[in-house]
CSV table of C-alpha atoms in Angstrom, one decimal:
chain,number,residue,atom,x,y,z
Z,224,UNK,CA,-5.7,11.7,-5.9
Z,225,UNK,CA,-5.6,9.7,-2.4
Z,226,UNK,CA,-2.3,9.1,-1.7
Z,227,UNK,CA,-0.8,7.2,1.3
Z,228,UNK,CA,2.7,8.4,2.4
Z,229,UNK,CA,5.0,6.1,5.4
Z,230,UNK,CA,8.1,7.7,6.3
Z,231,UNK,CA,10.8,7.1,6.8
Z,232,UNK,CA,11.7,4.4,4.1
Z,233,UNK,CA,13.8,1.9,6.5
Z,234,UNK,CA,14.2,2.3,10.7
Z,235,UNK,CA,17.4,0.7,12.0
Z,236,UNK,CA,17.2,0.6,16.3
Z,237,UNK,CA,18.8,-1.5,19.2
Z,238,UNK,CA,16.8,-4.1,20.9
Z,239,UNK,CA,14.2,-2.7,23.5
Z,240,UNK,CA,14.4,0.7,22.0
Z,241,UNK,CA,10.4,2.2,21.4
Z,242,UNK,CA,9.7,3.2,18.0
Z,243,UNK,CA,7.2,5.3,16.1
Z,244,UNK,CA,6.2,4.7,12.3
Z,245,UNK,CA,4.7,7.0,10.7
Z,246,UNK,CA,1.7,6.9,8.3
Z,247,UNK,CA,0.2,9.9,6.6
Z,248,UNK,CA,-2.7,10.1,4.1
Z,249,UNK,CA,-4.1,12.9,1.6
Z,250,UNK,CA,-7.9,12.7,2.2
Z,251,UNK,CA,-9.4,13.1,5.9
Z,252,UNK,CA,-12.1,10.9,4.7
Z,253,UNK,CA,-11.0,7.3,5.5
Z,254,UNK,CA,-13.3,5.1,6.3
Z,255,UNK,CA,-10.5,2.8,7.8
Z,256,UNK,CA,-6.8,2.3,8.3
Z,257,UNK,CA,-5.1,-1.2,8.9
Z,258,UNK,CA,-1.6,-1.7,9.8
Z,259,UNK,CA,0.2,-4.6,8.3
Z,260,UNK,CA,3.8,-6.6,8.7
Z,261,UNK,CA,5.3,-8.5,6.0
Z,262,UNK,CA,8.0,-10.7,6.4
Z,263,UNK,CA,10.6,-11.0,2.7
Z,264,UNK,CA,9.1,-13.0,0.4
Z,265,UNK,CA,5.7,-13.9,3.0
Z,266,UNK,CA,2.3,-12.7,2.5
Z,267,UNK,CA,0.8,-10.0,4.6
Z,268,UNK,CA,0.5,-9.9,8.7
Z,269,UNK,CA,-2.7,-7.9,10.4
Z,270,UNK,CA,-1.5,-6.3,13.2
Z,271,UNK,CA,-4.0,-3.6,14.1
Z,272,UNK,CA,-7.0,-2.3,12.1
Z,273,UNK,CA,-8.7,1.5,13.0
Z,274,UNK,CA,-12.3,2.1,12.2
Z,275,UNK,CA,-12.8,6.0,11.0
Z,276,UNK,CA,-14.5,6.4,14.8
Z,277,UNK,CA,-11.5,5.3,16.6
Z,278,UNK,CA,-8.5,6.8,17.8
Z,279,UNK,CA,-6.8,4.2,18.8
Z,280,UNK,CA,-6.3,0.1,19.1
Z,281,UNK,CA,-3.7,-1.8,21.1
Z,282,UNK,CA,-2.2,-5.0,20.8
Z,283,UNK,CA,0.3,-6.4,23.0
Z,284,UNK,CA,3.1,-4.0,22.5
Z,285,UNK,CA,1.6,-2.5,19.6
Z,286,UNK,CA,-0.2,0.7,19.4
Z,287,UNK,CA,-2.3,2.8,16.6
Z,288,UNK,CA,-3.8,5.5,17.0
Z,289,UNK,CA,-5.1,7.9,14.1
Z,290,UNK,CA,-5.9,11.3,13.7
Z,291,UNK,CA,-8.2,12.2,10.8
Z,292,UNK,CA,-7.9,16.1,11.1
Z,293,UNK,CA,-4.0,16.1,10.3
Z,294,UNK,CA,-4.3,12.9,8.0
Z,295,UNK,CA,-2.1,10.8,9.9
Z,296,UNK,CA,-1.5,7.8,11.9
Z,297,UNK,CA,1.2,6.3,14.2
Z,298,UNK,CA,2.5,2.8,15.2
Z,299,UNK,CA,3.9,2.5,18.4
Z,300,UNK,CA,6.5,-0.2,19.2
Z,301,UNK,CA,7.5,-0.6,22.3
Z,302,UNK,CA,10.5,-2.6,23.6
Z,303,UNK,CA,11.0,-3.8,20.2
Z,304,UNK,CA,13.3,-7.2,19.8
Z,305,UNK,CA,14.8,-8.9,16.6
Z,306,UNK,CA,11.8,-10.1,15.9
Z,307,UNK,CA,10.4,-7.2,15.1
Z,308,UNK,CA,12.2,-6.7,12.0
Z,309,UNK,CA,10.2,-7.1,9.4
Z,310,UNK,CA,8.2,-4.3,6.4
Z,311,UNK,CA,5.6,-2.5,8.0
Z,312,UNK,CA,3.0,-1.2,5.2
Z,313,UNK,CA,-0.2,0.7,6.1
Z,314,UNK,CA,-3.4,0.6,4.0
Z,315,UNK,CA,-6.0,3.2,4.2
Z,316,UNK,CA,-9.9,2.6,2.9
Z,317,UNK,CA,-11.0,5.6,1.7
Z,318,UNK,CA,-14.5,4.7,0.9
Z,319,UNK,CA,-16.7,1.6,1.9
Z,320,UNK,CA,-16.1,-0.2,-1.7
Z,321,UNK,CA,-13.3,-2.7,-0.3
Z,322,UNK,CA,-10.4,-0.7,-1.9
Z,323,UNK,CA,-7.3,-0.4,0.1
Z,324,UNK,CA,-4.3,2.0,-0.4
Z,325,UNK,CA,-1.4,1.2,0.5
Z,326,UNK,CA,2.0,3.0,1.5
Z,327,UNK,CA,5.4,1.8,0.4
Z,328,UNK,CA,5.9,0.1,4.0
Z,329,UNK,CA,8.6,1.1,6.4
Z,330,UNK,CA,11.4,-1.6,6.8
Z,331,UNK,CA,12.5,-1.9,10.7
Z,332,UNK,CA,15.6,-3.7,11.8
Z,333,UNK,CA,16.1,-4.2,15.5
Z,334,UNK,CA,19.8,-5.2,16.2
Z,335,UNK,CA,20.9,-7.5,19.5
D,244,UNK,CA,-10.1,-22.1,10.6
D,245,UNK,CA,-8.6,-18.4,10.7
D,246,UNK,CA,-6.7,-18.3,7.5
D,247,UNK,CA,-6.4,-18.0,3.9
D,248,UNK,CA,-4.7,-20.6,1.5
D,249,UNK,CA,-3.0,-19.9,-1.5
D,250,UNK,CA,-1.9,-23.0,-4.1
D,251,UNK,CA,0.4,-23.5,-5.7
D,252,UNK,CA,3.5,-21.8,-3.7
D,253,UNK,CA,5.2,-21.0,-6.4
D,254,UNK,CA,4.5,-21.3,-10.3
D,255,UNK,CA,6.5,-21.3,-13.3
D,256,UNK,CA,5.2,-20.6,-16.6
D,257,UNK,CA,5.9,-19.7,-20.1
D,258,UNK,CA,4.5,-17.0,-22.2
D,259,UNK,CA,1.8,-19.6,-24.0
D,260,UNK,CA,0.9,-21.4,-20.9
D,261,UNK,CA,-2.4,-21.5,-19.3
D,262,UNK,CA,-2.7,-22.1,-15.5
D,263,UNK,CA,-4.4,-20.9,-12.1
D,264,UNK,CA,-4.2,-19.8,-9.0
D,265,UNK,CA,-6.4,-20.9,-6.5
D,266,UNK,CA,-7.2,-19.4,-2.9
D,267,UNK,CA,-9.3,-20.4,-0.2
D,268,UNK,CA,-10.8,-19.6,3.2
D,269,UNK,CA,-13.4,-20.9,5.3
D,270,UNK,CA,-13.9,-18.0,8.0
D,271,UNK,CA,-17.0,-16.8,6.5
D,272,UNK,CA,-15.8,-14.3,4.7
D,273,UNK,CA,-17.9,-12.5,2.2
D,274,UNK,CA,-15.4,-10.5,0.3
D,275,UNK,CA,-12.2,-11.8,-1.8
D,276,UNK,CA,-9.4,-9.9,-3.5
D,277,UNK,CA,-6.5,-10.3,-5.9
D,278,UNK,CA,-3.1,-8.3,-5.1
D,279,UNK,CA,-0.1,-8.0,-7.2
D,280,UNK,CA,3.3,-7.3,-5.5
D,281,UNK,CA,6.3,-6.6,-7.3
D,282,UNK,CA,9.5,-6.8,-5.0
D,283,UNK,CA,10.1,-3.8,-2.8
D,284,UNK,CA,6.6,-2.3,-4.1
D,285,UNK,CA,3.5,-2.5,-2.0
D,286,UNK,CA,0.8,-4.9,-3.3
D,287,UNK,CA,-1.5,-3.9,-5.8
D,288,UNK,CA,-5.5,-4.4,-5.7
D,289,UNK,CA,-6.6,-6.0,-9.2
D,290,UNK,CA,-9.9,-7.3,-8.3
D,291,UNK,CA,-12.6,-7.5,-5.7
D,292,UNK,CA,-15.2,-9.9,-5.1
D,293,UNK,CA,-18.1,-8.8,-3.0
D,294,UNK,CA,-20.9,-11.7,-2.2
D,295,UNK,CA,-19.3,-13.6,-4.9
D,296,UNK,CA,-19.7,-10.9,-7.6
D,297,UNK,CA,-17.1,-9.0,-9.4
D,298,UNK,CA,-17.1,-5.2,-7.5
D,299,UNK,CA,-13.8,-3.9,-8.9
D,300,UNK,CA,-11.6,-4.6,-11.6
D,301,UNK,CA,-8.7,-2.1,-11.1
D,302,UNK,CA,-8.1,-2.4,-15.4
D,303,UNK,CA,-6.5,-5.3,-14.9
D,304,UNK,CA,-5.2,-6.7,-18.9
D,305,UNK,CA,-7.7,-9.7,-19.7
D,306,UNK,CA,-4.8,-11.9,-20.2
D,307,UNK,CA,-5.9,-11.8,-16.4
D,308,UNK,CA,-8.9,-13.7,-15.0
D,309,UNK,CA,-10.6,-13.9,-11.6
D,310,UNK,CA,-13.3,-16.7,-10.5
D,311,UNK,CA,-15.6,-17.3,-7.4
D,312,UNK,CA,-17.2,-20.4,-8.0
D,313,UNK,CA,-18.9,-20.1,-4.0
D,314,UNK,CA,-18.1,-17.7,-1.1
D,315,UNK,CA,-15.0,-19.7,0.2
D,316,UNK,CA,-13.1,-19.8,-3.3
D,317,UNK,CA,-11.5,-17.4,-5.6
D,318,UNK,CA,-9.6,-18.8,-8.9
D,319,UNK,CA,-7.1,-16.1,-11.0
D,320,UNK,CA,-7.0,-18.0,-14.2
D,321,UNK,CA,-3.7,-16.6,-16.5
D,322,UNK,CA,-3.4,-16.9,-20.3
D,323,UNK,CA,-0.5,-15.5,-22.0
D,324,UNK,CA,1.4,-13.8,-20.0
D,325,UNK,CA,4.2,-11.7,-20.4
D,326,UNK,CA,7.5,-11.5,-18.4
D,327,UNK,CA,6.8,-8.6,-16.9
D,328,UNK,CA,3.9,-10.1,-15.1
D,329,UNK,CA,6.2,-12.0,-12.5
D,330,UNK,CA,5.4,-10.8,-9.4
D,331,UNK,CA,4.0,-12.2,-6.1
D,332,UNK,CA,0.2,-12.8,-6.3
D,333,UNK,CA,-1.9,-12.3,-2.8
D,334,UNK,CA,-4.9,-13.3,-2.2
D,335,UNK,CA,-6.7,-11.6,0.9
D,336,UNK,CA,-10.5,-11.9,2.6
D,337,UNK,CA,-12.5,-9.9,4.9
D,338,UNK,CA,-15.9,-10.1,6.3
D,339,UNK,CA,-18.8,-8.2,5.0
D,340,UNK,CA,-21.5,-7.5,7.0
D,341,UNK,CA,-24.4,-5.3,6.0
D,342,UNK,CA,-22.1,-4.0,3.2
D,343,UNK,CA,-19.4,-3.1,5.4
D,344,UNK,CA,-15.9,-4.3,4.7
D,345,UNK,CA,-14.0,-5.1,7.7
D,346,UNK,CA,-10.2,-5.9,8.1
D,347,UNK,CA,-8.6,-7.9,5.5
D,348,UNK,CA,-6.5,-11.3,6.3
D,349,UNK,CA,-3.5,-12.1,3.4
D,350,UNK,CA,-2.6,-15.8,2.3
D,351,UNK,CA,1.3,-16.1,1.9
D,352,UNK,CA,1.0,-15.7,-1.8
D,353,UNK,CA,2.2,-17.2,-4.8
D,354,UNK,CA,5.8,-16.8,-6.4
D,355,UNK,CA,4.7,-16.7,-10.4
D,356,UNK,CA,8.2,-16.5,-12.8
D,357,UNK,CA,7.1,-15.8,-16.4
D,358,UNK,CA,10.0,-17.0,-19.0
């Protein structure tokens, strides 16, 4: 079974501290990872999405980068404000048929 | 136009009601999907529509029903629905090109309370 795994569950920093979630998957396979925010009770943000050839995208102070062989992926933060605080949920595309996986999301506060 | 519309914002309905959701996008976008998201859970794919065809129905109960009347619409018609059905309903998009699905963009949902 293709499972997505994000750990840890909730992230709790000071402003401008750099941060790391974590995204692991079952199946070296993907043919696509996309990092998303969600805000309570909102619909879902893109923030960065990582074709199966990449190994990494930037945006602003967001960074992804993914490594197939180990099955994982990170999202870097850096200087993180208030914000920031929001769910972050990664969804991985195993095949090219438009199916998405997704983790149960890591919730980040980021106290003034 | 870079987003995705989702009417109404929130719906409530009883068990013997019928009603829809409706979504819409006009960025081209080629492929349409159906999410369900309980709180604190991550959403949940029901149904994708590829070229305006049903590609996957992840066994969604047929009290349940998707519709893409043209490539910038997608309906989720609901019959009889339980309590248990309340949830957040997202509708997403992505472009398709040559059969390749590319990143998805999320409408902010619908709040649906079944009594």
């Amino acid at each position: 079974k293709q499972e997505v795994t994000q750990i840890p569950a909730a992230l709790s920093v000071p402003e401008g501290e750099n941060l790391v979630l974590n995204c692991s998957f079952t199946d070296s396979a993907i043919y696509n990872l996309q990092w998303f925010r969600q805000d309570p009770g909102k619909g879902l943000t893109s923030l960065l999405l990582i074709q199966s050839s990449q190994r990494e995208q930037t945006s602003g102070r967001l960074n992804a980068s993914l490594d197939k062989s180990s099955g994982r992926s990170t999202l870097y933060i850096a200087a993180s404000q208030p914000g920031d605080s929001a769910t972050y949920l990664c969804a991985v595309t195993f095949t090219n048929a438009g199916k998405s996986t997704f983790g149960d999301g890591t919730t980040l506060t980021v106290k003034p | 136009d870079t987003e995705v519309t989702q009417t109404p914002k929130h719906l409530v309905m009883g068990m013997t009601n019928k009603k829809s959701l409706k979504c819409e996008q006009h960025m081209g976008h080629r492929a349409m999907y159906w999410y369900k998201q309980k709180a604190k859970k991550p959403p949940e794919l029901m149904f994708v529509y590829s070229y305006e065809k049903l590609s996957i129905n992840e066994s969604v109960p047929s009290r349940f029903s998707p519709e893409c009347p043209n490539s910038s619409l997608l309906n989720l018609h609901l019959h009889a629905l339980q309590p248990e059905d309340s949830a957040l309903y997202l509708c997403a998009s992505s472009l398709l090109q040559g059969g390749t699905y590319n990143e998805q963009f999320f409408g902010p949902g619908t709040r649906l309370t079944v009594l």
